[in-house]
Coordinates of C-alpha atoms and ligand atoms in Angstrom, one line a residue:
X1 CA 12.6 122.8 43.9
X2 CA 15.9 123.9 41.7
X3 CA 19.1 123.5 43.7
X4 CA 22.1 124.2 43.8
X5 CA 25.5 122.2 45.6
X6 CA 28.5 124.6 46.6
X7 CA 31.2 122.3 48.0
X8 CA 34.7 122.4 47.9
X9 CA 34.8 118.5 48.2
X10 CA 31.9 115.8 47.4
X11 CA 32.5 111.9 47.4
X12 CA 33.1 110.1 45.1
X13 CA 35.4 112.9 43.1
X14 CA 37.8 114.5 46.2
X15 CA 37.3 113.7 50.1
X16 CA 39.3 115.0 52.7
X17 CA 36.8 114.8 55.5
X18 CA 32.8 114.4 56.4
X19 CA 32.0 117.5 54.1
X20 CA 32.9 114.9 51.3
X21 CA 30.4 112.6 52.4
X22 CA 27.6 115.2 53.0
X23 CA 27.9 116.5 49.7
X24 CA 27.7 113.6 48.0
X25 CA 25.0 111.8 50.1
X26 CA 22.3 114.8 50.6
X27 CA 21.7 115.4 46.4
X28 CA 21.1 111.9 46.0
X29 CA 18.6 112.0 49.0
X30 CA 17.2 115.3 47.6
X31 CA 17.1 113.6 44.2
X32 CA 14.8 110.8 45.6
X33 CA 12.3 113.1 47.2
X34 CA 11.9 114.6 43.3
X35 CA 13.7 118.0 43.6
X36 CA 16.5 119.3 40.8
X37 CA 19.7 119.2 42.3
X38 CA 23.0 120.7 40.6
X39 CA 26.5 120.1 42.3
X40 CA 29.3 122.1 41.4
X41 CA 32.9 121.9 42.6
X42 CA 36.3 122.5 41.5
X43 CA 38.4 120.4 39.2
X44 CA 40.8 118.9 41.0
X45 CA 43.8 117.2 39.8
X46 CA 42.6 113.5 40.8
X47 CA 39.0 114.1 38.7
X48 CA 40.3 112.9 35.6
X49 CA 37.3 112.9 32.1
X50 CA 38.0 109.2 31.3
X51 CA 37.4 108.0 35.1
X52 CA 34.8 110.2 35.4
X53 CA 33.0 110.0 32.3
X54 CA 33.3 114.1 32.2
X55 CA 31.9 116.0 28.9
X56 CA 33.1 119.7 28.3
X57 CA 29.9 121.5 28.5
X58 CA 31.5 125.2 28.3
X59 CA 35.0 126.6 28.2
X60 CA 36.3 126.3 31.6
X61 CA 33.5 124.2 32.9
X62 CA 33.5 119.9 33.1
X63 CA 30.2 117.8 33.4
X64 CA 29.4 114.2 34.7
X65 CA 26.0 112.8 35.8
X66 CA 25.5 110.9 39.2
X67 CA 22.2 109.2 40.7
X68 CA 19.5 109.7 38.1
X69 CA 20.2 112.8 36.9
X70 CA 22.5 115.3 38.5
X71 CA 24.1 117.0 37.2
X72 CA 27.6 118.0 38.6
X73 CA 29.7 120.7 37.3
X74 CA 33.5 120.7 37.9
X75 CA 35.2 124.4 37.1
X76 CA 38.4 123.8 35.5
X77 CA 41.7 125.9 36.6
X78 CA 44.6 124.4 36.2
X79 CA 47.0 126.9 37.9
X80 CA 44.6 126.7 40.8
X81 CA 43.9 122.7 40.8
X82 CA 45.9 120.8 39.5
X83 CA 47.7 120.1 42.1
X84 CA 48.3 117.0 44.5
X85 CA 46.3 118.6 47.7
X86 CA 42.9 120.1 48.1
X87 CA 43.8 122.9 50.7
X88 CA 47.6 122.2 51.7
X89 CA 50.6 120.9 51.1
X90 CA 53.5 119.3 53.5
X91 CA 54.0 123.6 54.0
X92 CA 50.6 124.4 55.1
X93 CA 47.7 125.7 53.9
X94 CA 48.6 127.0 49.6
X95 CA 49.2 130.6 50.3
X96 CA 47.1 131.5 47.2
X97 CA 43.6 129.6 48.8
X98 CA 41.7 133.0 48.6
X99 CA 42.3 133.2 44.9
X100 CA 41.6 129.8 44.4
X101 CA 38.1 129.5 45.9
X102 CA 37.1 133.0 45.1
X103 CA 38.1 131.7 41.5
X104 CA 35.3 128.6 42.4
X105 CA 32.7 131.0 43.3
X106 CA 33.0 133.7 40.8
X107 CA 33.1 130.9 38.0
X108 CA 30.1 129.3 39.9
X109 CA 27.9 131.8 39.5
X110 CA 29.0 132.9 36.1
X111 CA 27.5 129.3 35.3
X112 CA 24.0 129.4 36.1
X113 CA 22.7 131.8 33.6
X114 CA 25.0 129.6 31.1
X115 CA 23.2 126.5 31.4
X116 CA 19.9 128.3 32.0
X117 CA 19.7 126.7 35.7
X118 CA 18.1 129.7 37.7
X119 CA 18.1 127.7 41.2
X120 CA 15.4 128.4 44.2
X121 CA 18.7 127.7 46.3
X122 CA 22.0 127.9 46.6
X123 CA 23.2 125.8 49.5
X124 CA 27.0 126.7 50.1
X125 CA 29.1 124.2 52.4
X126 CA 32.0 125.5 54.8
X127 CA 34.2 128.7 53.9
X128 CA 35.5 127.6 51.0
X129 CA 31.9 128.1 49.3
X130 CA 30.9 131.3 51.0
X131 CA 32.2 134.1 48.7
X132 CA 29.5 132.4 46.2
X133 CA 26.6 133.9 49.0
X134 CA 29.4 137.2 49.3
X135 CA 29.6 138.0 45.6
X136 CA 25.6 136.6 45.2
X137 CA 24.4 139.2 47.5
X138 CA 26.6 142.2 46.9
X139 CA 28.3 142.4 43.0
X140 CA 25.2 140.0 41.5
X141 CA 22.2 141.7 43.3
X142 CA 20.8 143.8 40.6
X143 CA 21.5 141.6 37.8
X144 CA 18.0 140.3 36.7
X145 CA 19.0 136.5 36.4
X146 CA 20.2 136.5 39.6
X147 CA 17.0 138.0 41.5
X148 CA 15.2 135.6 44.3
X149 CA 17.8 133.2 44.8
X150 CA 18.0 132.2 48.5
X151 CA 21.4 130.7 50.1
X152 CA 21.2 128.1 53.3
X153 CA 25.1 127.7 54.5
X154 CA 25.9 124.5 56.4
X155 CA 28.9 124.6 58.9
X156 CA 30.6 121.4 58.7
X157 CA 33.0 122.6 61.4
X158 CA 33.5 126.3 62.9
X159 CA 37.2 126.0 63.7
X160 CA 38.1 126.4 59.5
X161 CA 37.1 129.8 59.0
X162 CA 39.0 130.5 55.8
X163 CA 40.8 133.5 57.5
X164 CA 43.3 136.0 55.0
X165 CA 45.0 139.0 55.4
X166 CA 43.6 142.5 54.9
X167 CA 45.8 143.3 52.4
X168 CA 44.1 140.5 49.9
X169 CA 40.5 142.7 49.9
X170 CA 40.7 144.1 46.9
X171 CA 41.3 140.8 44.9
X172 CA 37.5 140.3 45.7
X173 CA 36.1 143.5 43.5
X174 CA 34.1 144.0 46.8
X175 CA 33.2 147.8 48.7
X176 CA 35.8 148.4 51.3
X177 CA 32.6 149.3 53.4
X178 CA 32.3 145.4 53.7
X179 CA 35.3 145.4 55.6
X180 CA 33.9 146.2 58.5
X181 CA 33.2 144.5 62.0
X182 CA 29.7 144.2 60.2
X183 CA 30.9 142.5 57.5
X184 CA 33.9 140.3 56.3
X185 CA 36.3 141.9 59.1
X186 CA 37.4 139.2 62.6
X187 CA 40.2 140.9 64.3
X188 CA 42.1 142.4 61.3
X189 CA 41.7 140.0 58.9
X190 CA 39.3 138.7 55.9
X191 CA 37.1 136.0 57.5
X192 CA 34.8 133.8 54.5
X193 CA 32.8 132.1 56.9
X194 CA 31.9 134.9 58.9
X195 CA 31.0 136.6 55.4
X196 CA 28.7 133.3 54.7
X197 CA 27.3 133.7 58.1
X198 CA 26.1 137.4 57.3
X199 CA 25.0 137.0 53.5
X200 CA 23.6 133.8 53.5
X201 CA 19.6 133.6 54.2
X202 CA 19.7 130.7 56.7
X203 CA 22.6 129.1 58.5
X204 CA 22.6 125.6 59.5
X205 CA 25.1 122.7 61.5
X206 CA 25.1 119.3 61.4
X207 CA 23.6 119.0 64.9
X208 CA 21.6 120.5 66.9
X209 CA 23.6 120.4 69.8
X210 CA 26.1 122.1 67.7
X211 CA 24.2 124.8 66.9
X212 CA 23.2 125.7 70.2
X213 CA 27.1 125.1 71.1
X214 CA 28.4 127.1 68.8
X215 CA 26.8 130.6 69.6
X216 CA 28.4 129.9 73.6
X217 CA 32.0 130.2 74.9
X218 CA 34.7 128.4 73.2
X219 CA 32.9 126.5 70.9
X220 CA 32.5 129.7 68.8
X221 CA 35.9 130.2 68.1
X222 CA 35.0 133.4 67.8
X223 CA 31.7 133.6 66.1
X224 CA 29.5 133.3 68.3
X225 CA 28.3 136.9 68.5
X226 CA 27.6 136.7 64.8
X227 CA 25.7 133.5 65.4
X228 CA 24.2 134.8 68.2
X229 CA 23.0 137.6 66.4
X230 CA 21.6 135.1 63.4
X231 CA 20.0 132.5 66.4
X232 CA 16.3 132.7 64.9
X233 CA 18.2 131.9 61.5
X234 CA 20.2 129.2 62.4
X235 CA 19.1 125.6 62.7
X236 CA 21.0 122.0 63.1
X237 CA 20.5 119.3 61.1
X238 CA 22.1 116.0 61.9
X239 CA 23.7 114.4 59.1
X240 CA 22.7 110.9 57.7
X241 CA 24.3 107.6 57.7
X242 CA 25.2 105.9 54.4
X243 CA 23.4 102.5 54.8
X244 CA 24.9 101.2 51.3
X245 CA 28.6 101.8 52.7
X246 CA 27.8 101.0 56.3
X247 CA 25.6 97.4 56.9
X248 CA 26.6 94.5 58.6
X249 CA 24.8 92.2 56.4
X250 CA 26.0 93.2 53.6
X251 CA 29.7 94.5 54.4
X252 CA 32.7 92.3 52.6
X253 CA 35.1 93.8 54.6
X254 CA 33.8 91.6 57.7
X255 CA 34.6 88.1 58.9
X256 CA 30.8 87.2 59.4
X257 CA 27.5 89.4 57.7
X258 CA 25.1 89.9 60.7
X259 CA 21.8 91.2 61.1
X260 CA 19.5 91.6 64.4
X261 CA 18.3 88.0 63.8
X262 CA 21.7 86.3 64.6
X263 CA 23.6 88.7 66.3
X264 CA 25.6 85.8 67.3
X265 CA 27.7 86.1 64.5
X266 CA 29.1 89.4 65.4
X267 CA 31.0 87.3 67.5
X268 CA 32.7 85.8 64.5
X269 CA 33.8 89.1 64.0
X270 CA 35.3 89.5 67.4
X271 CA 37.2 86.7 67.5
X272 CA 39.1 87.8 63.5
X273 CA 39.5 91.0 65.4
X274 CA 41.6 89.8 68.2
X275 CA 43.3 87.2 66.0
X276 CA 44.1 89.7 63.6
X277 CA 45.1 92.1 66.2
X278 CA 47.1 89.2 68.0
X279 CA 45.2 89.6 71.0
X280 CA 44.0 86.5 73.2
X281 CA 40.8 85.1 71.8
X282 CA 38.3 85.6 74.5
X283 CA 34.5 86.4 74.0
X284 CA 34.2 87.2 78.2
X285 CA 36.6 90.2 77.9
X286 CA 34.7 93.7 76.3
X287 CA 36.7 94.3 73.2
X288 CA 36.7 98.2 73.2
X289 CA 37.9 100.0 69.6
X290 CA 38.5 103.4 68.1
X291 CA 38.7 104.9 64.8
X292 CA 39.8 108.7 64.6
X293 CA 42.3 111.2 63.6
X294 CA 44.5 111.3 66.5
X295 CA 43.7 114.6 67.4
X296 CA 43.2 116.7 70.8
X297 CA 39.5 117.5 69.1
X298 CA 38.8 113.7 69.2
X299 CA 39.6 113.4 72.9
X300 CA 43.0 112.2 73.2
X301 CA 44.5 114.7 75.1
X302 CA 42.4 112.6 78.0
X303 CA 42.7 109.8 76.9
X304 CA 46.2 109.9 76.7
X305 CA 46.3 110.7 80.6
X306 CA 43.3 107.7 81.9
X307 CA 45.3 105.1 78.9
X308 CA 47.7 103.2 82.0
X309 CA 44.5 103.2 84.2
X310 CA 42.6 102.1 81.5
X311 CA 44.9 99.3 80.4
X312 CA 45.0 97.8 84.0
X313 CA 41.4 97.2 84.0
X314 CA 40.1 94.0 82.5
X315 CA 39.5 94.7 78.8
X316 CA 40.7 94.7 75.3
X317 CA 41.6 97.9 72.7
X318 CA 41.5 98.0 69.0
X319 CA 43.1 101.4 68.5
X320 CA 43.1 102.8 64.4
X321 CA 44.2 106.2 63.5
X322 CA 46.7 108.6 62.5
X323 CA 47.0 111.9 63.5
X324 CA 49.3 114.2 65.9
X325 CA 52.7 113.0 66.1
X326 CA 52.9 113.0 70.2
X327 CA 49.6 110.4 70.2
X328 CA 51.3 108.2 67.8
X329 CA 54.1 108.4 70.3
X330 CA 52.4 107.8 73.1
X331 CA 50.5 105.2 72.1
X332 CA 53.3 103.1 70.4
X333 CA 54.8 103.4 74.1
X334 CA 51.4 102.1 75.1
X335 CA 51.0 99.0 73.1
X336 CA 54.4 98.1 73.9
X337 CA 54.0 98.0 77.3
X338 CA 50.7 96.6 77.0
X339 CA 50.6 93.9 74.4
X340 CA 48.1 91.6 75.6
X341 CA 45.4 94.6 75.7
X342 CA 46.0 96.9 73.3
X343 CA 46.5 96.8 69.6
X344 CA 47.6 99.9 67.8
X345 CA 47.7 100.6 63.7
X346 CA 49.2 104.1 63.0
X347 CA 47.8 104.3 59.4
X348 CA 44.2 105.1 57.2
X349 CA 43.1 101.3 56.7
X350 CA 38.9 101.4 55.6
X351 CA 38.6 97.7 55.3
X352 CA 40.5 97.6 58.9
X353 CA 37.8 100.2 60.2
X354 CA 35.0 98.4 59.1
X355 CA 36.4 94.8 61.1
X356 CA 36.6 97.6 64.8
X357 CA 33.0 98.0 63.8
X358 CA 31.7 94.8 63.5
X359 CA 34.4 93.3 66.2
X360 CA 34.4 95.9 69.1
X361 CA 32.0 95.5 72.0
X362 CA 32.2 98.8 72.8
X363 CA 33.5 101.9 70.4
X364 CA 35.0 105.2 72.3
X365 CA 34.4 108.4 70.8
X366 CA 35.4 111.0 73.7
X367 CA 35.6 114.0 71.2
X368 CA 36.1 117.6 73.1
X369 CA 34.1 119.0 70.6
X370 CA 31.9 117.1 67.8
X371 CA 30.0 118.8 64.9
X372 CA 28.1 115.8 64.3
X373 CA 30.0 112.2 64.3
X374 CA 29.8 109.2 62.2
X375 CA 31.5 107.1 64.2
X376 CA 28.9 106.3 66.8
X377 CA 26.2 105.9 64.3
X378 CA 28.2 103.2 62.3
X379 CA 29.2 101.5 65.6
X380 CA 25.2 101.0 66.8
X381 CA 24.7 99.7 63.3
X382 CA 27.1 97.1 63.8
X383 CA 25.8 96.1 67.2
X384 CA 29.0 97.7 68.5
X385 CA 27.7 100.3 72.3
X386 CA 29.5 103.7 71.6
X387 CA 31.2 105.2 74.4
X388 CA 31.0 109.1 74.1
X389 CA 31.6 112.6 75.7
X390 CA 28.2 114.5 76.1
X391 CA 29.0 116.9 72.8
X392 CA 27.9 118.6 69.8
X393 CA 25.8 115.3 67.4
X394 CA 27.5 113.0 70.3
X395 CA 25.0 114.1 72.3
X396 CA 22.0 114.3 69.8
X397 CA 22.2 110.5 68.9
X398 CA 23.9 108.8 72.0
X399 CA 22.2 108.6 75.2
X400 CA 22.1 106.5 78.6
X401 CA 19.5 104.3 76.5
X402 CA 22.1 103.1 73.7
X403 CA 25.8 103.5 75.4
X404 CA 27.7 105.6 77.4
X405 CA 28.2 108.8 78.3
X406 CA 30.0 111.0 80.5
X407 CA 29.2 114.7 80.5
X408 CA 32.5 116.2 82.2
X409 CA 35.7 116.4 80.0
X410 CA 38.0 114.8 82.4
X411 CA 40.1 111.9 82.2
X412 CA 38.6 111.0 86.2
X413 CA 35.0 110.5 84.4
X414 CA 36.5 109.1 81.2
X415 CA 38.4 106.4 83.5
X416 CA 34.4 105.9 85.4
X417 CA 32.3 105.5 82.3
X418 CA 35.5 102.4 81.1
X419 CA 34.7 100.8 84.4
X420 CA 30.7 101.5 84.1
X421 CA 31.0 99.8 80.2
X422 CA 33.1 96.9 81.5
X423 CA 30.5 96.2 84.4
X424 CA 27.8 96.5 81.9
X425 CA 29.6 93.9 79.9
X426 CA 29.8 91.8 82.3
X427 CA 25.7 91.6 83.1
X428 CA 24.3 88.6 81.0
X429 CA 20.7 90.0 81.1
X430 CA 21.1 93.7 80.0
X431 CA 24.2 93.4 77.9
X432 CA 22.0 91.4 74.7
X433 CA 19.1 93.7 75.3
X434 CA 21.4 97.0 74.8
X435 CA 23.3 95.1 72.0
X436 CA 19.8 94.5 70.0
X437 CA 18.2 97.8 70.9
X438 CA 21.7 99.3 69.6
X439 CA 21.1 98.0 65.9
X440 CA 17.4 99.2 65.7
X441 CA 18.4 103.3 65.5
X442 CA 18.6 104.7 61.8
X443 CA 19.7 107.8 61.0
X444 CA 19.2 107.5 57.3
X445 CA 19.6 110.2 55.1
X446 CA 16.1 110.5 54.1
X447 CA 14.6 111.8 57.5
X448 CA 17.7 114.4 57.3
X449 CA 16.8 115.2 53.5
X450 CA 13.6 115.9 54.6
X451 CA 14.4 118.7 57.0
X452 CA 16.9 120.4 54.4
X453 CA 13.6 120.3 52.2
X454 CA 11.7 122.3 55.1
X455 CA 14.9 124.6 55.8
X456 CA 15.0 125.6 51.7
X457 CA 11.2 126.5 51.8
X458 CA 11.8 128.5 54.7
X459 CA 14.7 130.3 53.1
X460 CA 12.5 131.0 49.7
X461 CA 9.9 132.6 52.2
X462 CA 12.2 135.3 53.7
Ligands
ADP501 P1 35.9 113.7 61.2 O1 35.3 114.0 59.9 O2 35.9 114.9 62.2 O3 37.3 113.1 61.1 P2 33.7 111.8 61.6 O4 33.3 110.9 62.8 O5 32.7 112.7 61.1 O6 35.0 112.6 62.0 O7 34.2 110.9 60.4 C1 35.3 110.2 60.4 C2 35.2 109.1 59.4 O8 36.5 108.7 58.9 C3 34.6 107.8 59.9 O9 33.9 107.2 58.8 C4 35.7 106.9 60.3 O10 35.4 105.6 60.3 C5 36.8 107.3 59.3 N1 38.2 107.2 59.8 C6 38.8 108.0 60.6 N2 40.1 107.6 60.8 C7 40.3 106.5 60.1 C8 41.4 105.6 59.8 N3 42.6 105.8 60.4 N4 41.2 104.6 59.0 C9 40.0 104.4 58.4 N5 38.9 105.2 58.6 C10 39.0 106.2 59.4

């Protein structure tokens, strides 16, 4: 099959978040099951020809090659790109973003027919990528090049919408007809993802808990009509783990490389982690970590009311992040107060990330809402029992059989499922068993390839 990448950001070129990683894991998978994959993306101001090894393959339009032989495609604007964020600055989001990424799609599909690539799919990724599926199906639908091409959008996350005023329409060449409760319209303004939702042949999350989630209540955020209306259209696939990146017996950023056979040395880990994080060196006391944006979305607005109960129980926390201001605040007030169990690093640090993994006992993830998650599939990789909130890919890959999980967002049941973890610690029998069991899950890429490979023959059927 011929396919085609829309993203906004792909690893290793621009990251701001998992979409990065998606994008530039799932054509490399897709490549290794022997399909033709394409990426194309903006040209940002970091993606520089020398690093990247880019040709000029048009005017307007870079080239590079990753994995065997993809091919991705970088569309050059200089007024639009070159500049030091992807989507914002210290001011907010850049106030010209709809010009920008309808720039990106327009330019997109200008290419195809350019490098003779007529794809089977186009698979767009998030909002920014949607007016590519917009434009496809409404100003490029009776141009013969263009006929037969299917579009599968993945939702990365439904609270970025790509929302713009009304007064911007006509920028986009499209029928005012299309702005309509039917079409682009949410509450008075231009919504892209909304547009995606409509125009693209199959929708998909990265979970399927998410995608039942999101057509419900709050998780919406307003959508969920729409998706409601799309449900026989919509599927959730979870997202894959990079096991190059992510592997305790391979990992330099870690003390001591384990595997299953001597798990003992993820103890050797443990102890750097609390010498590092000048904690007392003790293997009896469950060492509990956390990496995340401080964020309410992550679960600290409870977690910043159960921390003092928390810290009088008897355990250890590794706490990495940065994030919302009042968290960094109240959790500086934390660690102060409580220096012998908790160690806090305001900052991005990978190499520090990748010691919580490998060091932690238990890793907390008590996200209010969760498209998918990587955080508990890297920490049962490294042996390390996630604690998480019964949500969105939380729930898909974490159960009673592999850590723990609470399914009531309160900080009363977040404070219980501490004290559960810490008793389960404390049981010589089962806590080895979990550990092993824990490092015997994969969520590779492949099986998650796989079923984007069913969903794109299902979208060249309708
Ligand atoms: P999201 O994309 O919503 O932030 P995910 O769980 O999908 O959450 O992915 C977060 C990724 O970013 C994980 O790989 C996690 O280890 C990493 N990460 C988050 N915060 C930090 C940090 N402060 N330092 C290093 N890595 C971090």
């Amino acid at each position: 099959m011929k396919i085609v990448i829309c993203s906004s950001e792909v690893v290793p070129f621009a990251k701001t978040g998992g979409l990065a990683d998606v994008s530039g894991a799932l054509p490399l998978a897709l490549e290794k099951l022997g399909h033709e994959v394409i990426i194309v993306m903006p040209k940002y101001k970091g993606i520089e020809a020398p690093k990247y090894n880019l040709k000029k393959v048009i005017p307007g339009v870079y080239s590079t090659t990753e994995g065997k032989g993809i091919k991705v495609y970088f569309i050059e604007n200089d007024a639009y790109f070159m500049r030091d964020g992807l989507y914002v600055d210290k001011d907010g989001d850049y106030k010209d973003n709809l010009d920008r990424f309808s720039y990106y799609s327009r330019q997109t599909l200008e290419l195809l027919p350019q490098i003779n690539f007529k794809p089977d799919i186009i698979h767009i990724h998030d909002w920014q990528a949607c007016l590519v599926a917009i434009f496809l199906k409404n100003l490029y639908k009776d141009k013969p090049f263009y006929k037969g091409i299917k579009t599968l959008l993945t939702i990365h996350n439904i609270g970025y919408q790509g929302l713009f005023a009304k007064e911007e329409f006509p920028k986009l060449g499209l029928d005012w007809s299309l702005f309509s409760m039917d079409g682009l319209e949410f509450f008075g303004k231009i919504n892209l993802l909304k547009g995606g939702i409509i125009f693209c042949d199959l929708v998909n999350t990265v979970s399927p808990t998410y995608s039942k989630e999101i057509q419900a209540g709050e998780f919406g955020f307003g959508l969920e009509g729409i998706l409601t209306k799309r449900k026989k259209d919509l599927y959730g696939v979870l997202n894959g783990l990079d096991y190059s990146l992510w592997n305790p017996e391979t990992d330099n950023y870690i003390a001591k490389k384990f595997s299953a056979k001597n798990i003992e040395d993820k103890y050797k880990n443990k102890e750097e982690l609390q010498k590092i994080c000048s904690l007392p060196v003790k293997k009896d006391i469950p060492l509990f970590g956390i990496v995340s944006r401080l964020a309410e979305q992550k679960g600290f607005d409870i977690l910043a009311q159960a921390i003092e109960k928390i810290c009088s129980m008897e355990l250890q926390y590794v706490i990495l992040g940065t994030g919302d201001l009042k968290y960094h605040e109240l959790l500086s007030k934390i660690a102060k107060k409580y220096p012998k169990v908790v160690s806090l690093h305001l900052k991005f640090d990978n190499a520090l990330a990748h010691k919580i993994y490998a060091g932690s006992d238990i890793f907390v993830m008590p996200s209010k809402y969760e498209p998918c998650g990587l955080g508990q599939m890297i920490s049962l990789r490294y042996a390390t029992i996630p604690l998480v909130f019964k949500t969105g890919g939380l729930a898909d890959t974490v159960t009673k059989e592999n850590g723990f999980v609470f399914d009531k967002y309160k900080k009363e049941d977040l404070i219980k499922t501490h004290e559960a973890a810490v008793k389960a610690f404390k049981n010589k029998k089962k806590w080895p068993a979990l550990v092993e069991k824990a490092m015997q899950y994969n969520f590779s890429w492949e099986e998650s390839a796989r079923k984007y490979v069913q969903m794109y023959e299902k979208a060249k059927r309708k």
